[in-house]
Amino acid sequence: MAGKLLLGLLLGGAGGLAAFLIQEPLIDHQQLLLNPAAYPASMAWLSVILGACYGFSLGTVDSLTRGQPAQALRRGLLAALVGLPGAMVALYVGSAVYGTLSNLLGNPVGRGLSPSPVYFLLDIIPRALGWLFFGTGIGAAVGAVTGSIKRWWHSTVGGAIGGAIGGVAFEIFSLLLSPMYLAMTGGERVEVGAPGRAVGFPILGASIGFFIALVQEALKAAWVRVVLGRNEGREYPVDKPICIIGREESADIPLFGDPQIAPQHARIVRQQNRHLLEDLGAPAGTLLNGQRVQQAWLKDGDLIQIASMRLQFFEKATRSLVREAMERVEKPTARSPMPDYLCPYCGERKDPVTGQCACSVLPVSSAPARPPSAGFTVQPTVATQPRQLVVLRGARAGAVFPLQGNQLTVGREPGRDVLLDFDPTVSRRHARLERWGEQWVLIDEGSRNGSFVNGQPVQQHPLQPGDILRFGSTELRVE
């Protein structure tokens, strides 16, 4: 989200700067000040330049945030063309509103008087309303090229807000940087507003671009995020009746870098305010929460796998409070000291004579000793030795991971022995299980959300059959 807001801000400002550099030598503002009859023609030129510059720069934002530069160029040119008539109508309407309200509030310039601070404060209102109409026209042009009615509406609202706020900033900077109203030199009125326009036009464009992006992000109802694969972390809105997922440049959710992904691999269809995932017949198929599907309804938090790429679907209408709570970053907290009569590992009461507890068994003589720094040397008999991990909850519930060899790694990174790539709350390198003699020990590897044994956060802990492990939002049982 932050990237799109910043891009809208920067490209909107760049469009305003380009508009200033183009219009300044073409429009004679001094002649416009002395000859009001030239005003309509000058306004037409100004609207064409502003509409084209703002339309092109802001029309590229949506595609650039998706990583589609070729599409960004096409949409920018289309938005510039659409923005020409829209900007012309909006600028004329805005100028009419500004002129009418300014006269009603008492325009001192029109009466040949010097502007006053009171007039400046009163001038803010018509100026903001005038630029509001212009921002509305630019926002509508930018939203029109996206092909989404929702995004068009969001862009229009954002453009209106940005135009009004940008208009106020335009007025303030114009007054501070140059007496834009007029200067009296030998009785002749002289236009000296170039410095104000040099700052005002970029500020106006930046404001429109920022608020278009802000409203689009704030009001989106459904979207997907790449959780594994190229462009990991990038988000794509799902705001069209049909959103295509695939490898082609024009896809609504483009997935590049894997030849197994078809140009049009799957699609998300909006039906009665719900979203339906449909596979389009590619050999690699489409998986939802680890299961291959042809059609399936989506809900917030679902994981979609397209070949080697994994997406997570988000939907405000079906958002789960339980899932949100589980996805919050959980850092292991310091535990209060365990009483001497309780075992720090299993939590059970120790035998007052032998000091043994539920996790204590007779040592196996053939097992190699672990260094004293390990903190324990508990070793189970063969009868109680853990054999496997079974996924209890998560997209792959029921999956089994045998405990083999001397070490098993856990995480979301490809190549992990216990691969939990379906769970975005699991770190790439989350934890590992080591065999110490006949004892399996869980060791956290500095994961973001921590590792848990029977609900307790741990850094290092021996495992027994029946223990419940949790990594992120995935639970596994030791058997």
Short mmCIF file of C-alpha atoms in Angstrom, two decimals:
data_model
loop_
_atom_site.label_atom_id
_atom_site.label_comp_id
_atom_site.label_asym_id
_atom_site.label_seq_id
_atom_site.Cartn_x
_atom_site.Cartn_y
_atom_site.Cartn_z
CA MET A 1 0.00 0.00 0.00
CA ALA A 2 2.76 2.44 0.95
CA GLY A 3 4.46 1.85 -2.40
CA LYS A 4 1.35 2.77 -4.35
CA LEU A 5 0.75 5.90 -2.29
CA LEU A 6 4.34 7.02 -2.81
CA LEU A 7 4.18 6.27 -6.53
CA GLY A 8 0.95 8.26 -6.90
CA LEU A 9 2.52 11.15 -5.01
CA LEU A 10 5.72 11.17 -7.09
CA LEU A 11 4.17 10.63 -10.52
CA GLY A 12 1.42 13.16 -9.83
CA GLY A 13 4.06 15.73 -8.90
CA ALA A 14 6.09 14.84 -12.01
CA GLY A 15 3.00 15.36 -14.17
CA GLY A 16 2.44 18.77 -12.61
CA LEU A 17 6.04 19.79 -13.21
CA ALA A 18 5.81 18.70 -16.85
CA ALA A 19 2.58 20.68 -17.25
CA PHE A 20 4.25 23.82 -15.86
CA LEU A 21 7.25 23.50 -18.17
CA ILE A 22 5.03 22.99 -21.23
CA GLN A 23 2.38 25.64 -20.58
CA GLU A 24 4.60 28.46 -19.36
CA PRO A 25 6.10 29.38 -22.76
CA LEU A 26 2.84 28.66 -24.63
CA ILE A 27 0.42 30.74 -22.54
CA ASP A 28 0.97 34.48 -22.22
CA HIS A 29 -0.24 35.07 -18.70
CA GLN A 30 0.56 38.79 -18.91
CA GLN A 31 -1.70 39.14 -21.96
CA LEU A 32 -4.35 37.09 -20.20
CA LEU A 33 -4.26 39.48 -17.25
CA LEU A 34 -4.58 42.60 -19.42
CA ASN A 35 -6.99 41.16 -22.00
CA PRO A 36 -9.79 39.04 -20.46
CA ALA A 37 -11.04 38.24 -23.97
CA ALA A 38 -8.10 35.89 -24.40
CA TYR A 39 -9.20 33.91 -21.36
CA PRO A 40 -11.27 31.17 -23.12
CA ALA A 41 -8.50 30.25 -25.56
CA SER A 42 -5.87 30.25 -22.81
CA MET A 43 -8.07 28.07 -20.62
CA ALA A 44 -8.50 25.61 -23.47
CA TRP A 45 -4.74 25.30 -23.91
CA LEU A 46 -4.20 24.99 -20.17
CA SER A 47 -6.84 22.25 -19.80
CA VAL A 48 -5.34 20.25 -22.68
CA ILE A 49 -1.85 20.44 -21.20
CA LEU A 50 -2.92 19.66 -17.63
CA GLY A 51 -5.26 16.86 -18.71
CA ALA A 52 -2.61 15.18 -20.85
CA CYS A 53 0.21 15.48 -18.30
CA TYR A 54 -1.79 14.47 -15.25
CA GLY A 55 -3.69 11.78 -17.17
CA PHE A 56 -0.53 10.13 -18.49
CA SER A 57 1.48 10.23 -15.25
CA LEU A 58 -1.34 9.04 -13.00
CA GLY A 59 -2.69 6.55 -15.54
CA THR A 60 0.53 4.54 -15.21
CA VAL A 61 0.42 4.17 -11.42
CA ASP A 62 -1.90 1.17 -11.21
CA SER A 63 0.01 -0.92 -13.77
CA LEU A 64 3.44 0.02 -12.41
CA THR A 65 2.46 -1.20 -8.94
CA ARG A 66 1.54 -4.54 -10.59
CA GLY A 67 4.93 -4.81 -12.29
CA GLN A 68 3.51 -4.33 -15.84
CA PRO A 69 5.53 -1.52 -17.50
CA ALA A 70 4.25 -2.19 -21.03
CA GLN A 71 0.66 -2.02 -19.84
CA ALA A 72 1.50 1.12 -17.84
CA LEU A 73 2.60 2.91 -21.02
CA ARG A 74 -0.59 1.96 -22.86
CA ARG A 75 -2.84 2.94 -19.99
CA GLY A 76 -0.95 6.20 -19.49
CA LEU A 77 -1.49 7.20 -23.13
CA LEU A 78 -5.15 6.17 -22.97
CA ALA A 79 -5.68 8.13 -19.73
CA ALA A 80 -4.07 11.17 -21.36
CA LEU A 81 -6.55 10.97 -24.26
CA VAL A 82 -9.51 10.42 -21.95
CA GLY A 83 -8.26 13.18 -19.68
CA LEU A 84 -8.28 15.84 -22.41
CA PRO A 85 -12.06 16.38 -22.67
CA GLY A 86 -12.56 15.59 -19.00
CA ALA A 87 -10.01 18.15 -17.89
CA MET A 88 -11.40 20.77 -20.27
CA VAL A 89 -14.96 20.42 -18.98
CA ALA A 90 -13.82 20.17 -15.35
CA LEU A 91 -11.51 23.21 -15.62
CA TYR A 92 -14.22 25.36 -17.21
CA VAL A 93 -16.76 24.31 -14.58
CA GLY A 94 -14.21 24.86 -11.82
CA SER A 95 -13.29 28.28 -13.17
CA ALA A 96 -16.94 29.26 -13.37
CA VAL A 97 -17.52 28.12 -9.78
CA TYR A 98 -14.39 29.92 -8.63
CA GLY A 99 -15.30 33.15 -10.43
CA THR A 100 -18.91 33.15 -9.18
CA LEU A 101 -18.05 32.45 -5.55
CA SER A 102 -15.10 34.84 -5.62
CA ASN A 103 -17.33 37.69 -6.81
CA LEU A 104 -19.97 36.85 -4.22
CA LEU A 105 -17.36 36.95 -1.48
CA GLY A 106 -15.99 40.26 -2.73
CA ASN A 107 -13.11 40.06 -5.20
CA PRO A 108 -10.79 42.99 -4.46
CA VAL A 109 -8.70 42.35 -7.58
CA GLY A 110 -11.72 42.79 -9.83
CA ARG A 111 -12.34 46.17 -8.20
CA GLY A 112 -8.71 47.26 -8.55
CA LEU A 113 -8.01 47.00 -4.83
CA SER A 114 -5.08 45.42 -3.07
CA PRO A 115 -5.76 41.91 -1.78
CA SER A 116 -6.03 41.54 1.96
CA PRO A 117 -5.51 38.62 4.37
CA VAL A 118 -9.27 38.44 4.82
CA TYR A 119 -9.76 38.15 1.09
CA PHE A 120 -7.15 35.39 0.91
CA LEU A 121 -9.03 33.38 3.54
CA LEU A 122 -12.29 33.88 1.66
CA ASP A 123 -10.59 33.01 -1.63
CA ILE A 124 -9.59 29.59 -0.28
CA ILE A 125 -13.19 28.34 -0.43
CA PRO A 126 -13.90 29.04 -4.13
CA ARG A 127 -10.36 27.98 -5.07
CA ALA A 128 -10.78 24.61 -3.32
CA LEU A 129 -14.18 24.04 -4.96
CA GLY A 130 -12.85 25.05 -8.36
CA TRP A 131 -9.92 22.62 -8.26
CA LEU A 132 -12.21 19.94 -6.76
CA PHE A 133 -14.03 19.74 -10.10
CA PHE A 134 -10.72 19.54 -11.95
CA GLY A 135 -9.47 16.75 -9.67
CA THR A 136 -12.75 14.90 -10.20
CA GLY A 137 -12.23 14.96 -13.97
CA ILE A 138 -8.65 13.68 -13.70
CA GLY A 139 -9.64 10.95 -11.24
CA ALA A 140 -12.47 9.80 -13.50
CA ALA A 141 -10.09 9.58 -16.48
CA VAL A 142 -7.53 7.59 -14.49
CA GLY A 143 -10.19 5.18 -13.19
CA ALA A 144 -11.80 4.71 -16.60
CA VAL A 145 -8.75 3.00 -18.11
CA THR A 146 -8.62 0.32 -15.38
CA GLY A 147 -11.74 -1.40 -16.69
CA SER A 148 -13.22 -1.64 -13.19
CA ILE A 149 -16.34 0.27 -12.21
CA LYS A 150 -15.36 0.14 -8.55
CA ARG A 151 -11.87 1.46 -9.23
CA TRP A 152 -13.33 4.19 -11.47
CA TRP A 153 -15.56 5.34 -8.63
CA HIS A 154 -12.74 5.18 -6.10
CA SER A 155 -10.45 7.15 -8.43
CA THR A 156 -13.13 9.79 -8.98
CA VAL A 157 -13.66 10.27 -5.25
CA GLY A 158 -9.92 10.33 -4.60
CA GLY A 159 -9.38 12.84 -7.40
CA ALA A 160 -12.05 15.13 -5.97
CA ILE A 161 -10.47 15.06 -2.51
CA GLY A 162 -6.98 15.54 -3.92
CA GLY A 163 -8.13 18.39 -6.15
CA ALA A 164 -9.71 20.28 -3.27
CA ILE A 165 -6.74 19.85 -0.93
CA GLY A 166 -4.27 20.49 -3.73
CA GLY A 167 -6.16 23.64 -4.69
CA VAL A 168 -5.76 25.02 -1.18
CA ALA A 169 -2.05 24.20 -1.24
CA PHE A 170 -1.79 25.78 -4.69
CA GLU A 171 -3.27 29.02 -3.38
CA ILE A 172 -1.05 29.10 -0.30
CA PHE A 173 2.20 28.46 -2.17
CA SER A 174 1.25 30.90 -4.91
CA LEU A 175 0.77 33.65 -2.37
CA LEU A 176 3.98 32.81 -0.51
CA LEU A 177 6.21 32.51 -3.58
CA SER A 178 4.85 35.28 -5.74
CA PRO A 179 2.16 38.00 -5.60
CA MET A 180 0.10 36.01 -8.04
CA TYR A 181 -2.81 38.41 -7.92
CA LEU A 182 -1.02 41.41 -9.52
CA ALA A 183 1.78 43.86 -8.97
CA MET A 184 1.41 47.56 -9.51
CA THR A 185 4.27 49.05 -11.56
CA GLY A 186 3.69 52.57 -12.88
CA GLY A 187 -0.03 52.00 -12.83
CA GLU A 188 0.25 48.86 -14.98
CA ARG A 189 -0.75 45.47 -13.69
CA VAL A 190 2.04 42.89 -14.08
CA GLU A 191 1.57 39.13 -13.82
CA VAL A 192 4.31 37.53 -11.70
CA GLY A 193 2.79 34.15 -10.87
CA ALA A 194 5.32 31.81 -12.50
CA PRO A 195 7.03 30.77 -9.23
CA GLY A 196 3.66 29.98 -7.70
CA ARG A 197 2.65 27.86 -10.68
CA ALA A 198 6.03 26.09 -10.64
CA VAL A 199 5.23 24.78 -7.15
CA GLY A 200 1.44 24.80 -7.32
CA PHE A 201 1.02 22.50 -10.33
CA PRO A 202 3.27 19.72 -8.90
CA ILE A 203 1.60 20.05 -5.48
CA LEU A 204 -1.82 19.75 -7.11
CA GLY A 205 -0.80 16.66 -9.11
CA ALA A 206 0.86 15.02 -6.11
CA SER A 207 -2.27 15.57 -4.01
CA ILE A 208 -4.56 14.11 -6.69
CA GLY A 209 -2.30 11.09 -7.19
CA PHE A 210 -1.91 10.43 -3.47
CA PHE A 211 -5.62 10.55 -2.68
CA ILE A 212 -6.59 8.44 -5.70
CA ALA A 213 -4.26 5.71 -4.43
CA LEU A 214 -5.38 6.19 -0.81
CA VAL A 215 -9.11 5.87 -1.57
CA GLN A 216 -8.51 2.85 -3.83
CA GLU A 217 -6.58 1.06 -1.08
CA ALA A 218 -8.95 2.04 1.72
CA LEU A 219 -12.13 0.95 -0.07
CA LYS A 220 -10.95 -2.26 -1.73
CA ALA A 221 -13.12 -5.21 -0.70
CA ALA A 222 -11.06 -8.16 -1.94
CA TRP A 223 -7.48 -8.69 -3.05
CA VAL A 224 -4.76 -11.31 -3.34
CA ARG A 225 -1.15 -11.19 -2.12
CA VAL A 226 1.79 -13.18 -3.49
CA VAL A 227 3.14 -15.12 -0.50
CA LEU A 228 5.63 -17.34 -2.34
CA GLY A 229 7.36 -16.78 -5.66
CA ARG A 230 8.36 -13.87 -7.82
CA ASN A 231 7.17 -10.45 -6.60
CA GLU A 232 6.51 -11.87 -3.14
CA GLY A 233 4.48 -9.43 -1.04
CA ARG A 234 2.86 -7.68 -4.02
CA GLU A 235 -0.91 -7.23 -3.83
CA TYR A 236 -3.51 -7.20 -6.61
CA PRO A 237 -7.08 -5.92 -6.17
CA VAL A 238 -9.95 -8.21 -7.07
CA ASP A 239 -12.49 -5.57 -8.07
CA LYS A 240 -13.70 -6.62 -11.52
CA PRO A 241 -16.52 -9.05 -12.37
CA ILE A 242 -13.85 -11.39 -13.77
CA CYS A 243 -10.17 -11.22 -12.78
CA ILE A 244 -7.78 -13.32 -14.86
CA ILE A 245 -4.80 -15.01 -13.19
CA GLY A 246 -1.99 -15.95 -15.56
CA ARG A 247 1.30 -15.32 -17.28
CA GLU A 248 0.13 -12.90 -19.96
CA GLU A 249 0.97 -9.21 -19.64
CA SER A 250 -2.67 -8.10 -19.62
CA ALA A 251 -3.72 -10.45 -16.78
CA ASP A 252 -5.40 -8.79 -13.80
CA ILE A 253 -3.21 -10.90 -11.50
CA PRO A 254 0.02 -11.45 -13.50
CA LEU A 255 2.33 -14.29 -12.42
CA PHE A 256 5.67 -14.29 -14.20
CA GLY A 257 8.73 -16.55 -14.04
CA ASP A 258 7.20 -20.04 -14.19
CA PRO A 259 6.55 -21.62 -17.62
CA GLN A 260 4.05 -24.06 -16.06
CA ILE A 261 1.69 -21.13 -15.51
CA ALA A 262 -0.58 -20.69 -18.53
CA PRO A 263 -1.18 -17.24 -20.08
CA GLN A 264 -4.72 -17.51 -18.68
CA HIS A 265 -4.44 -20.09 -15.93
CA ALA A 266 -7.42 -19.38 -13.66
CA ARG A 267 -9.90 -16.66 -12.88
CA ILE A 268 -11.80 -15.19 -9.95
CA VAL A 269 -15.45 -14.45 -10.69
CA ARG A 270 -17.58 -12.16 -8.53
CA GLN A 271 -21.08 -13.54 -8.02
CA GLN A 272 -23.57 -12.02 -5.61
CA ASN A 273 -20.84 -10.30 -3.58
CA ARG A 274 -18.89 -13.58 -3.25
CA HIS A 275 -15.85 -14.73 -5.19
CA LEU A 276 -15.54 -17.99 -7.10
CA LEU A 277 -12.18 -19.46 -8.13
CA GLU A 278 -12.25 -21.29 -11.48
CA ASP A 279 -9.47 -23.29 -13.11
CA LEU A 280 -9.17 -22.66 -16.87
CA GLY A 281 -7.82 -26.08 -17.80
CA ALA A 282 -4.03 -25.62 -17.57
CA PRO A 283 -2.08 -28.90 -17.11
CA ALA A 284 -0.55 -27.72 -13.83
CA GLY A 285 -4.03 -27.19 -12.40
CA THR A 286 -5.14 -24.89 -9.59
CA LEU A 287 -4.92 -25.78 -5.90
CA LEU A 288 -6.96 -24.23 -3.12
CA ASN A 289 -5.67 -24.88 0.40
CA GLY A 290 -3.65 -27.80 -0.93
CA GLN A 291 -6.52 -29.45 -2.83
CA ARG A 292 -6.86 -29.41 -6.62
CA VAL A 293 -10.11 -27.71 -7.63
CA GLN A 294 -12.05 -26.90 -10.76
CA GLN A 295 -14.40 -24.46 -9.05
CA ALA A 296 -14.53 -23.37 -5.42
CA TRP A 297 -15.83 -20.46 -3.36
CA LEU A 298 -13.17 -18.30 -1.78
CA LYS A 299 -13.07 -16.96 1.75
CA ASP A 300 -10.68 -14.67 3.56
CA GLY A 301 -7.32 -16.34 4.23
CA ASP A 302 -7.57 -19.04 1.54
CA LEU A 303 -4.32 -20.08 -0.16
CA ILE A 304 -4.25 -20.47 -3.95
CA GLN A 305 -1.40 -22.37 -5.59
CA ILE A 306 -0.66 -21.82 -9.29
CA ALA A 307 2.32 -24.07 -10.22
CA SER A 308 5.18 -22.79 -8.02
CA MET A 309 3.41 -19.54 -7.10
CA ARG A 310 1.25 -19.17 -4.02
CA LEU A 311 -1.31 -16.46 -3.41
CA GLN A 312 -3.38 -15.62 -0.38
CA PHE A 313 -6.90 -14.33 -0.86
CA PHE A 314 -8.26 -11.57 1.38
CA GLU A 315 -11.89 -10.54 1.61
CA LYS A 316 -13.33 -8.11 4.13
CA ALA A 317 -16.80 -9.68 3.96
CA THR A 318 -15.54 -13.08 5.18
CA ARG A 319 -12.66 -11.94 7.36
CA SER A 320 -12.09 -14.19 10.35
CA LEU A 321 -11.27 -12.61 13.67
CA VAL A 322 -9.63 -15.86 14.72
CA ARG A 323 -7.31 -15.80 11.71
CA GLU A 324 -6.41 -12.17 12.32
CA ALA A 325 -5.52 -12.93 15.92
CA MET A 326 -3.33 -15.86 14.87
CA GLU A 327 -1.51 -13.77 12.26
CA ARG A 328 -0.45 -11.14 14.76
CA VAL A 329 3.23 -11.30 15.49
CA GLU A 330 3.78 -13.35 18.58
CA LYS A 331 7.13 -12.91 20.23
CA PRO A 332 8.15 -15.37 22.94
CA THR A 333 7.68 -13.68 26.26
CA ALA A 334 9.74 -14.22 29.33
CA ARG A 335 8.15 -16.84 31.54
CA SER A 336 8.09 -16.54 35.28
CA PRO A 337 10.58 -18.86 37.01
CA MET A 338 9.28 -22.41 37.29
CA PRO A 339 8.96 -23.66 40.90
CA ASP A 340 11.60 -26.24 41.81
CA TYR A 341 9.04 -28.99 42.25
CA LEU A 342 7.81 -28.62 38.63
CA CYS A 343 9.65 -29.78 35.51
CA PRO A 344 10.54 -26.82 33.27
CA TYR A 345 9.83 -28.91 30.15
CA CYS A 346 6.65 -30.89 30.68
CA GLY A 347 5.30 -28.77 33.55
CA GLU A 348 4.47 -31.83 35.65
CA ARG A 349 5.34 -32.26 39.36
CA LYS A 350 8.69 -33.96 40.04
CA ASP A 351 8.96 -37.04 42.25
CA PRO A 352 10.19 -35.74 45.66
CA VAL A 353 12.58 -38.71 46.02
CA THR A 354 13.98 -39.40 42.52
CA GLY A 355 13.40 -35.96 40.99
CA GLN A 356 11.86 -37.60 37.92
CA CYS A 357 8.71 -36.39 36.16
CA ALA A 358 6.45 -37.37 33.27
CA CYS A 359 9.15 -36.77 30.66
CA SER A 360 11.88 -38.62 32.58
CA VAL A 361 12.86 -42.15 31.51
CA LEU A 362 15.80 -44.40 32.13
CA PRO A 363 18.82 -43.40 30.00
CA VAL A 364 19.83 -45.60 27.13
CA SER A 365 23.47 -46.60 27.65
CA SER A 366 24.25 -46.75 23.95
CA ALA A 367 23.01 -43.21 23.28
CA PRO A 368 25.71 -40.56 22.87
CA ALA A 369 25.72 -37.91 25.55
CA ARG A 370 24.78 -34.34 24.65
CA PRO A 371 27.09 -31.54 25.83
CA PRO A 372 26.13 -30.06 29.22
CA SER A 373 25.20 -26.79 27.49
CA ALA A 374 22.12 -28.49 26.09
CA GLY A 375 20.47 -28.15 29.51
CA PHE A 376 19.11 -31.69 29.66
CA THR A 377 19.93 -35.27 28.73
CA VAL A 378 16.47 -36.79 28.78
CA GLN A 379 16.33 -39.79 26.48
CA PRO A 380 13.22 -41.90 25.85
CA THR A 381 13.12 -45.60 25.37
CA VAL A 382 12.48 -47.01 21.91
CA ALA A 383 8.86 -47.63 22.88
CA THR A 384 8.25 -43.94 23.50
CA GLN A 385 10.46 -42.57 20.73
CA PRO A 386 8.64 -40.05 18.46
CA ARG A 387 8.22 -41.39 14.93
CA GLN A 388 6.43 -38.68 12.95
CA LEU A 389 4.69 -35.29 12.86
CA VAL A 390 1.05 -35.06 11.77
CA VAL A 391 -0.50 -31.78 10.66
CA LEU A 392 -3.61 -31.15 12.76
CA ARG A 393 -4.68 -27.77 11.46
CA GLY A 394 -3.82 -25.86 8.34
CA ALA A 395 -4.21 -26.17 4.59
CA ARG A 396 -2.57 -29.65 4.63
CA ALA A 397 -4.34 -31.14 7.63
CA GLY A 398 -3.51 -34.85 7.86
CA ALA A 399 -0.12 -34.60 6.14
CA VAL A 400 2.59 -36.74 7.78
CA PHE A 401 6.29 -35.91 8.13
CA PRO A 402 8.43 -38.90 9.32
CA LEU A 403 11.13 -38.16 11.89
CA GLN A 404 14.15 -39.58 10.09
CA GLY A 405 17.88 -38.94 10.12
CA ASN A 406 19.52 -36.65 12.65
CA GLN A 407 17.91 -33.33 11.74
CA LEU A 408 14.71 -32.01 10.15
CA THR A 409 14.28 -28.38 9.18
CA VAL A 410 10.94 -26.57 9.41
CA GLY A 411 9.84 -23.53 7.42
CA ARG A 412 8.31 -21.97 4.35
CA GLU A 413 11.49 -21.94 2.27
CA PRO A 414 11.72 -24.55 -0.55
CA GLY A 415 13.97 -27.41 0.51
CA ARG A 416 12.84 -27.54 4.14
CA ASP A 417 12.19 -31.08 5.40
CA VAL A 418 8.91 -30.04 7.03
CA LEU A 419 7.73 -27.67 4.29
CA LEU A 420 4.90 -25.41 5.49
CA ASP A 421 4.82 -23.18 2.41
CA PHE A 422 1.03 -22.99 2.55
CA ASP A 423 1.16 -20.91 5.76
CA PRO A 424 2.33 -17.28 5.29
CA THR A 425 2.69 -16.86 9.07
CA VAL A 426 5.54 -19.40 9.11
CA SER A 427 9.04 -17.96 8.62
CA ARG A 428 11.21 -19.13 5.74
CA ARG A 429 13.59 -20.75 8.23
CA HIS A 430 11.37 -21.24 11.22
CA ALA A 431 12.83 -24.06 13.37
CA ARG A 432 14.64 -27.38 13.30
CA LEU A 433 14.31 -30.74 15.04
CA GLU A 434 17.54 -32.43 16.09
CA ARG A 435 18.12 -35.99 17.29
CA TRP A 436 20.22 -36.01 20.47
CA GLY A 437 20.87 -39.68 21.01
CA GLU A 438 17.34 -41.10 20.98
CA GLN A 439 15.79 -37.77 21.98
CA TRP A 440 14.24 -35.36 19.46
CA VAL A 441 14.61 -31.69 20.40
CA LEU A 442 12.81 -28.68 18.90
CA ILE A 443 15.01 -25.59 18.40
CA ASP A 444 13.55 -22.28 17.21
CA GLU A 445 15.70 -20.50 14.60
CA GLY A 446 14.70 -16.93 15.44
CA SER A 447 11.33 -17.13 13.69
CA ARG A 448 9.09 -14.10 13.46
CA ASN A 449 6.08 -15.64 15.19
CA GLY A 450 7.90 -18.08 17.47
CA SER A 451 7.66 -21.84 18.05
CA PHE A 452 5.23 -23.34 20.58
CA VAL A 453 5.01 -26.66 22.39
CA ASN A 454 1.66 -27.38 24.04
CA GLY A 455 0.79 -23.69 23.83
CA GLN A 456 4.01 -22.44 25.45
CA PRO A 457 6.64 -20.44 23.53
CA VAL A 458 9.99 -22.21 23.47
CA GLN A 459 13.50 -21.67 22.19
CA GLN A 460 14.65 -25.26 22.82
CA HIS A 461 12.52 -28.13 24.07
CA PRO A 462 12.61 -32.00 24.12
CA LEU A 463 9.71 -33.67 22.36
CA GLN A 464 7.48 -36.50 23.53
CA PRO A 465 4.70 -38.36 21.73
CA GLY A 466 1.48 -36.41 22.14
CA ASP A 467 3.14 -32.98 22.18
CA ILE A 468 1.35 -30.34 20.09
CA LEU A 469 3.70 -28.09 18.11
CA ARG A 470 2.65 -24.79 16.57
CA PHE A 471 4.51 -22.88 13.89
CA GLY A 472 2.65 -19.77 12.76
CA SER A 473 -0.98 -20.86 12.44
CA THR A 474 -0.15 -24.53 11.68
CA GLU A 475 -0.39 -27.16 14.39
CA LEU A 476 1.31 -30.58 14.34
CA ARG A 477 1.17 -33.51 16.75
CA VAL A 478 4.20 -35.59 17.71
CA GLU A 479 3.43 -39.30 17.34
#
